[in-house]
PDB file of C-alpha atoms in Angstrom:
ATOM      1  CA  UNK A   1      18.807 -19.385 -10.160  1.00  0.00           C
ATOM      2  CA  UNK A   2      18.020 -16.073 -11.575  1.00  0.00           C
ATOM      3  CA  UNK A   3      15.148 -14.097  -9.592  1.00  0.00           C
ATOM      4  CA  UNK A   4      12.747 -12.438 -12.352  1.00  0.00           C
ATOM      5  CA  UNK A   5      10.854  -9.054 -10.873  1.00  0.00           C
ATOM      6  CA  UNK A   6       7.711  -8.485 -13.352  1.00  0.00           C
ATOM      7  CA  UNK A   7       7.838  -4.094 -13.271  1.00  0.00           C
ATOM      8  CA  UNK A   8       4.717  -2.086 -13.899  1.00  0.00           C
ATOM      9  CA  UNK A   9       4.506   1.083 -14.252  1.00  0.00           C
ATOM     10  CA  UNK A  10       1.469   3.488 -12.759  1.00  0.00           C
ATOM     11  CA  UNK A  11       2.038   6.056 -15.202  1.00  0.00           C
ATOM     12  CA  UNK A  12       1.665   6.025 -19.545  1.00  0.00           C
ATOM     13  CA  UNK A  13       2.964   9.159 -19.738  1.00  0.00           C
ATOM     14  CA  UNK A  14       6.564   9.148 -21.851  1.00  0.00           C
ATOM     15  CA  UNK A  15       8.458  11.270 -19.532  1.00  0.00           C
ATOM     16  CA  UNK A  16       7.387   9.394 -16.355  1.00  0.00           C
ATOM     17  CA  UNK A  17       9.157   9.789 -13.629  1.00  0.00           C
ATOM     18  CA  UNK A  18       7.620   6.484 -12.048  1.00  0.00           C
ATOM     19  CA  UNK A  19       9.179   4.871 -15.692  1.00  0.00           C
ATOM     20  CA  UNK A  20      12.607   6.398 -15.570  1.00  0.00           C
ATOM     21  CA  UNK A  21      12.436   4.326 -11.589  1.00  0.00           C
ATOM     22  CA  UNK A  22      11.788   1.489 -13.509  1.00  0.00           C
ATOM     23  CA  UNK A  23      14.453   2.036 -15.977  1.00  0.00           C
ATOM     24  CA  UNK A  24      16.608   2.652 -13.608  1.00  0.00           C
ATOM     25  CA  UNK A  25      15.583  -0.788 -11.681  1.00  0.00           C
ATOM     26  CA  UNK A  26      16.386  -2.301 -14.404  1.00  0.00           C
ATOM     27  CA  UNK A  27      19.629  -1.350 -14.955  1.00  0.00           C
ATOM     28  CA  UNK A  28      20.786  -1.650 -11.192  1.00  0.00           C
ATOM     29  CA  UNK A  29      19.387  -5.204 -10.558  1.00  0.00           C
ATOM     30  CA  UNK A  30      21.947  -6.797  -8.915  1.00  0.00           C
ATOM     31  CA  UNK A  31      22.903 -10.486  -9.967  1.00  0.00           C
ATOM     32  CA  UNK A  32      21.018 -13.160  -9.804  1.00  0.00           C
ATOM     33  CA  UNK A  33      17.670 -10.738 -10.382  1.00  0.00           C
ATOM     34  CA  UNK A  34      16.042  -9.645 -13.311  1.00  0.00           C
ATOM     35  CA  UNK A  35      13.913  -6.395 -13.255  1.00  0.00           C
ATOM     36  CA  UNK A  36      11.283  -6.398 -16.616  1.00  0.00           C
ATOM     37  CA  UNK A  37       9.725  -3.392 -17.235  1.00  0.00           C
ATOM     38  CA  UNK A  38       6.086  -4.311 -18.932  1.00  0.00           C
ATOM     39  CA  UNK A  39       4.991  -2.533 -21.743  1.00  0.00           C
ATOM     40  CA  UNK A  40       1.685  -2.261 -22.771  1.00  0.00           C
ATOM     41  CA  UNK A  41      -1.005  -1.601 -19.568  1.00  0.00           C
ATOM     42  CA  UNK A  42      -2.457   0.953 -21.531  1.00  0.00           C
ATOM     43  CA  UNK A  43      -3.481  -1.863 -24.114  1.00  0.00           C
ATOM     44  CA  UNK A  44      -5.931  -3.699 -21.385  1.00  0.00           C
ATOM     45  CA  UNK A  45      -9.577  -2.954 -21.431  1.00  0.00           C
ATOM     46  CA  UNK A  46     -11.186  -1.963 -17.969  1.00  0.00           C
ATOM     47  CA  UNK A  47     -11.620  -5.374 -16.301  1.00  0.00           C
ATOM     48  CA  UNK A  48     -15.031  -6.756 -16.920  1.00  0.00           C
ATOM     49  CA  UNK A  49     -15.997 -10.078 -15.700  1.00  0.00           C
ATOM     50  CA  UNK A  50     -18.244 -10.334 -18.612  1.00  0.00           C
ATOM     51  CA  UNK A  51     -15.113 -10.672 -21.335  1.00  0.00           C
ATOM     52  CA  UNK A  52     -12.847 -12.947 -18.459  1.00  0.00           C
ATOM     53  CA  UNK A  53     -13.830 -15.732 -20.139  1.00  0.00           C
ATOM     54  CA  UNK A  54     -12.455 -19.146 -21.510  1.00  0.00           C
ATOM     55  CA  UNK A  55     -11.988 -18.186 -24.871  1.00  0.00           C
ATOM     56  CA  UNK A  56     -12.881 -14.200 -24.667  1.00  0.00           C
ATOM     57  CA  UNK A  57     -10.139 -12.941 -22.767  1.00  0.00           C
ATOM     58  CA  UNK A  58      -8.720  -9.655 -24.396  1.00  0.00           C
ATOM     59  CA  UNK A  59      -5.121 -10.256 -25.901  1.00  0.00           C
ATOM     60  CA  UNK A  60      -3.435  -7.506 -23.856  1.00  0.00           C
ATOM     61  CA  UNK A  61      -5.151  -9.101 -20.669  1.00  0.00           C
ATOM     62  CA  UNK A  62      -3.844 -11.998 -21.358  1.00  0.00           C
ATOM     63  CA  UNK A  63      -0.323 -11.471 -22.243  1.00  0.00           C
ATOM     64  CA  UNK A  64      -0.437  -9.490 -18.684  1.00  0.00           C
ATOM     65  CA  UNK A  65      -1.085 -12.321 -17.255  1.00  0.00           C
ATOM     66  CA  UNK A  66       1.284 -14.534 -19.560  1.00  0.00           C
ATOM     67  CA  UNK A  67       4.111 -11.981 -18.294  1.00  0.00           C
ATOM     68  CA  UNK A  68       3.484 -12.413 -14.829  1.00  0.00           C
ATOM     69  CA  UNK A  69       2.439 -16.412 -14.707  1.00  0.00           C
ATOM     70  CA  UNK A  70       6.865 -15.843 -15.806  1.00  0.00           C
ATOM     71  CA  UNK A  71       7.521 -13.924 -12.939  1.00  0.00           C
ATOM     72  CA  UNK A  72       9.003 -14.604  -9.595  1.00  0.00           C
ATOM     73  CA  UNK A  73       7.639 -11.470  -7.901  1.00  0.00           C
ATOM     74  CA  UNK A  74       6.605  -7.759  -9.073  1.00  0.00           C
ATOM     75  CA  UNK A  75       7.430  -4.103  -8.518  1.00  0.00           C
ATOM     76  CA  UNK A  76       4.693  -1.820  -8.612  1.00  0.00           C
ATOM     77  CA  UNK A  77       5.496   1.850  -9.502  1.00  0.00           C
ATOM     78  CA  UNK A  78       2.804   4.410  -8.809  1.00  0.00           C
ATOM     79  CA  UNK A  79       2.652   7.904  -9.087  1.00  0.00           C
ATOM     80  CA  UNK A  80       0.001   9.657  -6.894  1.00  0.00           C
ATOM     81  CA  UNK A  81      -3.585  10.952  -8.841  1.00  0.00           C
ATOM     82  CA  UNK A  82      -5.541  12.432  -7.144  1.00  0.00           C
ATOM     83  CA  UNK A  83      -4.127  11.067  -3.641  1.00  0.00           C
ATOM     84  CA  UNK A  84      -4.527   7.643  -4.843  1.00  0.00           C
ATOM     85  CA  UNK A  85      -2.892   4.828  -7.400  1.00  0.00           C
ATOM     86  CA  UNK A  86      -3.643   5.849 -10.857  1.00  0.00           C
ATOM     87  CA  UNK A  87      -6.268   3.439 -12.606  1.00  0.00           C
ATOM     88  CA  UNK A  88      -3.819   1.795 -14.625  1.00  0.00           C
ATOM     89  CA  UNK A  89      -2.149   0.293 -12.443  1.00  0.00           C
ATOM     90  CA  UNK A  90      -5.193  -0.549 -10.577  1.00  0.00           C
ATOM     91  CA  UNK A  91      -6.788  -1.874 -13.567  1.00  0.00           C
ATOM     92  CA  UNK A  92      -3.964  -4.677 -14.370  1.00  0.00           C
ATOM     93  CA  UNK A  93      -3.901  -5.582 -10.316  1.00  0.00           C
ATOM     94  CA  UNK A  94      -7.325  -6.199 -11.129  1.00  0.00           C
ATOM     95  CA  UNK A  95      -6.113  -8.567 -14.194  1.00  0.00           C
ATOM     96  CA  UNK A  96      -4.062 -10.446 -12.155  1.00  0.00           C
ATOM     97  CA  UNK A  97      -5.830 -10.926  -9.469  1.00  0.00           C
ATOM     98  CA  UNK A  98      -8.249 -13.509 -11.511  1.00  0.00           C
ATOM     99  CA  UNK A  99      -9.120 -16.275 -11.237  1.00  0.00           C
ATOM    100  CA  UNK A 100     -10.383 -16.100  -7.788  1.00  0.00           C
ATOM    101  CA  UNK A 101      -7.834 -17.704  -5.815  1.00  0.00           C
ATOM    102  CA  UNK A 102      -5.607 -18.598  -8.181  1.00  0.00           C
ATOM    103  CA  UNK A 103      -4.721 -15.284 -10.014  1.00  0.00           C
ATOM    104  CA  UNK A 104      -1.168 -14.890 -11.521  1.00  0.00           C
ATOM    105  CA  UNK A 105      -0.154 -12.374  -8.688  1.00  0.00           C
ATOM    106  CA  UNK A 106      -1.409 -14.926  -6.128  1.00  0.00           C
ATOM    107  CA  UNK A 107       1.203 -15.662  -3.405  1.00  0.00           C
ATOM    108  CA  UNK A 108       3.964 -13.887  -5.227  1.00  0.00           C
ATOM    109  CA  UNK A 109       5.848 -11.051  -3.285  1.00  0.00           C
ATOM    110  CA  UNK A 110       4.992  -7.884  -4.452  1.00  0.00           C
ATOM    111  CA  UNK A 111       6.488  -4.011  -3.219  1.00  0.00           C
ATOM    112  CA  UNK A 112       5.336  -0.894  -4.220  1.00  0.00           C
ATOM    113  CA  UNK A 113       7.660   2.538  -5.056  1.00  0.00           C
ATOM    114  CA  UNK A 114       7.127   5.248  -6.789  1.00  0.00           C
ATOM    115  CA  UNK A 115       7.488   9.026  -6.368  1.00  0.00           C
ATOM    116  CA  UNK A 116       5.351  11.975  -6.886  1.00  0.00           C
ATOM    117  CA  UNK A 117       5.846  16.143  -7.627  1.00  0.00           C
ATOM    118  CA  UNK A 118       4.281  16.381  -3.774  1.00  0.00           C
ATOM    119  CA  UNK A 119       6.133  16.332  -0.268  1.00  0.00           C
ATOM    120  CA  UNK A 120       5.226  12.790   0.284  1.00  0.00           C
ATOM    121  CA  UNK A 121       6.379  10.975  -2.501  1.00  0.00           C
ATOM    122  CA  UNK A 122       3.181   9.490  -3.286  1.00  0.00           C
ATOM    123  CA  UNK A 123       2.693   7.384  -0.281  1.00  0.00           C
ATOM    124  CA  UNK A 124      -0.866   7.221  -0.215  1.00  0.00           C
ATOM    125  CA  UNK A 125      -1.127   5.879  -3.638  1.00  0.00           C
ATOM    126  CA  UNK A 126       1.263   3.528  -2.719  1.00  0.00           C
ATOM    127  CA  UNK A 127      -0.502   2.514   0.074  1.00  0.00           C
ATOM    128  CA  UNK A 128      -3.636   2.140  -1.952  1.00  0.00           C
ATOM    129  CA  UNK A 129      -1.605  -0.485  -4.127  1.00  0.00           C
ATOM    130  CA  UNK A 130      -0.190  -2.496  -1.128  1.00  0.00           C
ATOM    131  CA  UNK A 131      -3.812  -2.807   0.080  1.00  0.00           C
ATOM    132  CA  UNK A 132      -5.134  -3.815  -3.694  1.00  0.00           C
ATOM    133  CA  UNK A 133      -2.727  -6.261  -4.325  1.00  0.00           C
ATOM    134  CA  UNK A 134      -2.678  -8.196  -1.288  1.00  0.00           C
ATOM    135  CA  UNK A 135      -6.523  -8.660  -1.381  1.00  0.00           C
ATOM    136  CA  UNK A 136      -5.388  -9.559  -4.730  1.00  0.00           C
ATOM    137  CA  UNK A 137      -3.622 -12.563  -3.422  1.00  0.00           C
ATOM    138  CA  UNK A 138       0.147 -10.954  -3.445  1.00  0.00           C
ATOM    139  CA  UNK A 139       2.171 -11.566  -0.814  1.00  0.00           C
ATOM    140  CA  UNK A 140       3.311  -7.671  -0.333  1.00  0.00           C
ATOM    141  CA  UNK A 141       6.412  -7.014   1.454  1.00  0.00           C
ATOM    142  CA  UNK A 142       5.582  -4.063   3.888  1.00  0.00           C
ATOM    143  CA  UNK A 143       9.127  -4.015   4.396  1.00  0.00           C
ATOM    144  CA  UNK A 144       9.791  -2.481   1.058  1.00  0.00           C
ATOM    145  CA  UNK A 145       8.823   1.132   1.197  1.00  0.00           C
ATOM    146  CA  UNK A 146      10.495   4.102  -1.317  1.00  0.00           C
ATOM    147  CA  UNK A 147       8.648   7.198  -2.091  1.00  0.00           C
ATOM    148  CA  UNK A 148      10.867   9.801  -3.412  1.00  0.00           C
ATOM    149  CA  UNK A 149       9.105  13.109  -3.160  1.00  0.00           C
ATOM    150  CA  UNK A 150       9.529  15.963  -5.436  1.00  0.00           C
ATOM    151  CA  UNK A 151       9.867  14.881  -8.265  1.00  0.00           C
ATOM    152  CA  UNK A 152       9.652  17.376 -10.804  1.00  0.00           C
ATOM    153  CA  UNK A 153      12.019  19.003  -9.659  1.00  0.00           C
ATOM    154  CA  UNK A 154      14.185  16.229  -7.890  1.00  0.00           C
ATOM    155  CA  UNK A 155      14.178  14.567 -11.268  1.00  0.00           C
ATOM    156  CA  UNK A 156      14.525  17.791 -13.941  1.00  0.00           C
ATOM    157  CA  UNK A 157      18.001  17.259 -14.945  1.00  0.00           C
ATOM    158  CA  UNK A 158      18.655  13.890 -13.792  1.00  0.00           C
ATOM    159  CA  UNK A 159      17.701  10.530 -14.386  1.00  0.00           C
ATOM    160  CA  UNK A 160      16.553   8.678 -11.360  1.00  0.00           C
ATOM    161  CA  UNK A 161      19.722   6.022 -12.562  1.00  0.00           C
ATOM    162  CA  UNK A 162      22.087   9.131 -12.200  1.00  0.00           C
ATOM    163  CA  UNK A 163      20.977  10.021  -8.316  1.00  0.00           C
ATOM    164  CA  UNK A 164      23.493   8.511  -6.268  1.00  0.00           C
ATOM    165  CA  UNK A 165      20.801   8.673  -3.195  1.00  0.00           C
ATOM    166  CA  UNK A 166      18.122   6.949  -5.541  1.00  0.00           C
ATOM    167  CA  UNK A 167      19.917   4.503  -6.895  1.00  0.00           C
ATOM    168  CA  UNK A 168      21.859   3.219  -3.666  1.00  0.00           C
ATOM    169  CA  UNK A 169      17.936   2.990  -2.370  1.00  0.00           C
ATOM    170  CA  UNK A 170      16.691   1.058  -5.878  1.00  0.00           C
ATOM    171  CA  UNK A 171      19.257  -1.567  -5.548  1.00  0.00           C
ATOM    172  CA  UNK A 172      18.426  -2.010  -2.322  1.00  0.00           C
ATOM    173  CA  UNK A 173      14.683  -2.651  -3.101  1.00  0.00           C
ATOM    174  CA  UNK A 174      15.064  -4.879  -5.734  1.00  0.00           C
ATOM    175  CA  UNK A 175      17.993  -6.834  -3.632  1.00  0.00           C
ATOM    176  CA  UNK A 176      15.412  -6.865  -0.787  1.00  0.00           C
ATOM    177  CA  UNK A 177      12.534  -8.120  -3.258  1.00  0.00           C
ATOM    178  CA  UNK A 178      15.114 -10.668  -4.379  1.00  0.00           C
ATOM    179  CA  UNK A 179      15.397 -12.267  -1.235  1.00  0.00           C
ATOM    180  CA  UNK A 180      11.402 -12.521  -0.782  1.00  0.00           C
ATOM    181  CA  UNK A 181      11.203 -14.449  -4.322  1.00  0.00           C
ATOM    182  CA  UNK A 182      14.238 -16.805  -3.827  1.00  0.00           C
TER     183      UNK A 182
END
């Protein structure tokens, strides 16, 4: 049985650095997991209870939550704004966290990675996220902690897939987030 990992991505930016971890996930998913990296969070409206609706849910919303009603577990990639998860990402944990009780994220492991340009890695945002998505009703694995820091210039010349370092610690994530969904 083949372990699918729903990805999503913090940042909309092209040249993400939070995206090229994803990419990278992707490709280093070991077998027996599938890492899908989500396109289209910048689609979704702001949540508003007024449009979650029978029959008035926004398209993008709901092919969010189509995507992850598929998935085994997710990987959350934020970038630090402002010393906290960018509203994105916020935004579609906000998605799937409805219907009360019985949202598509709900008892589904969940980690969080990501890195950032500052000497953290991003680890508040990150934080923020693990604390959002388990009151969203994901089961987050507190285990599962990677924040790269530096970014910028960690990441200048090099795809995160390319960093021996990064992508011995990847694998291990998604192999660790793996074993949480099987």
């Amino acid at each position: 049985m083949s372990v699918r990992i729903l990805a999503l991505v913090g940042s909309l930016r092209a040249g993400s650095h939070n995206r090229q971890l994803a990419e990278a996930a992707v490709k280093l998913a070991p077998a027996g997991a599938e890492v899908v990296l989500y396109e289209g969070l910048a689609d979704i409206p702001f949540y508003n209870e007024d449009v979650d609706v029978e029959g008035g849910v926004p398209a993008a919303a709901a092919q969010l939550r189509e995507a992850a009603q598929g998935a085994d577990a997710f990987l959350l990639f934020s970038p630090e704004y402002n010393g906290t998860m960018p509203a994105v990402l916020k935004n579609a944990i906000d998605w799937l966290s409805r219907p009360y009780g019985a949202g598509a994220i709900s008892g589904k492991p969940v980690a969080v990675i990501g890195t950032a340009f500052g000497q953290y890695g991003g680890v508040w945002a990150q934080d923020e996220a693990r604390k959002a998505a388990g009151i969203a009703g994901g089961k987050v694995v507190e285990d599962i902690k990677l924040s790269i820091p530096g970014s910028v210039t960690r990441f200048a010349e090099t795809h995160p897939v390319d960093d021996a370092e990064v992508a011995a610690q990847l694998t291990e994530v998604v192999t660790q987030l793996q074993a949480q969904a099987a």
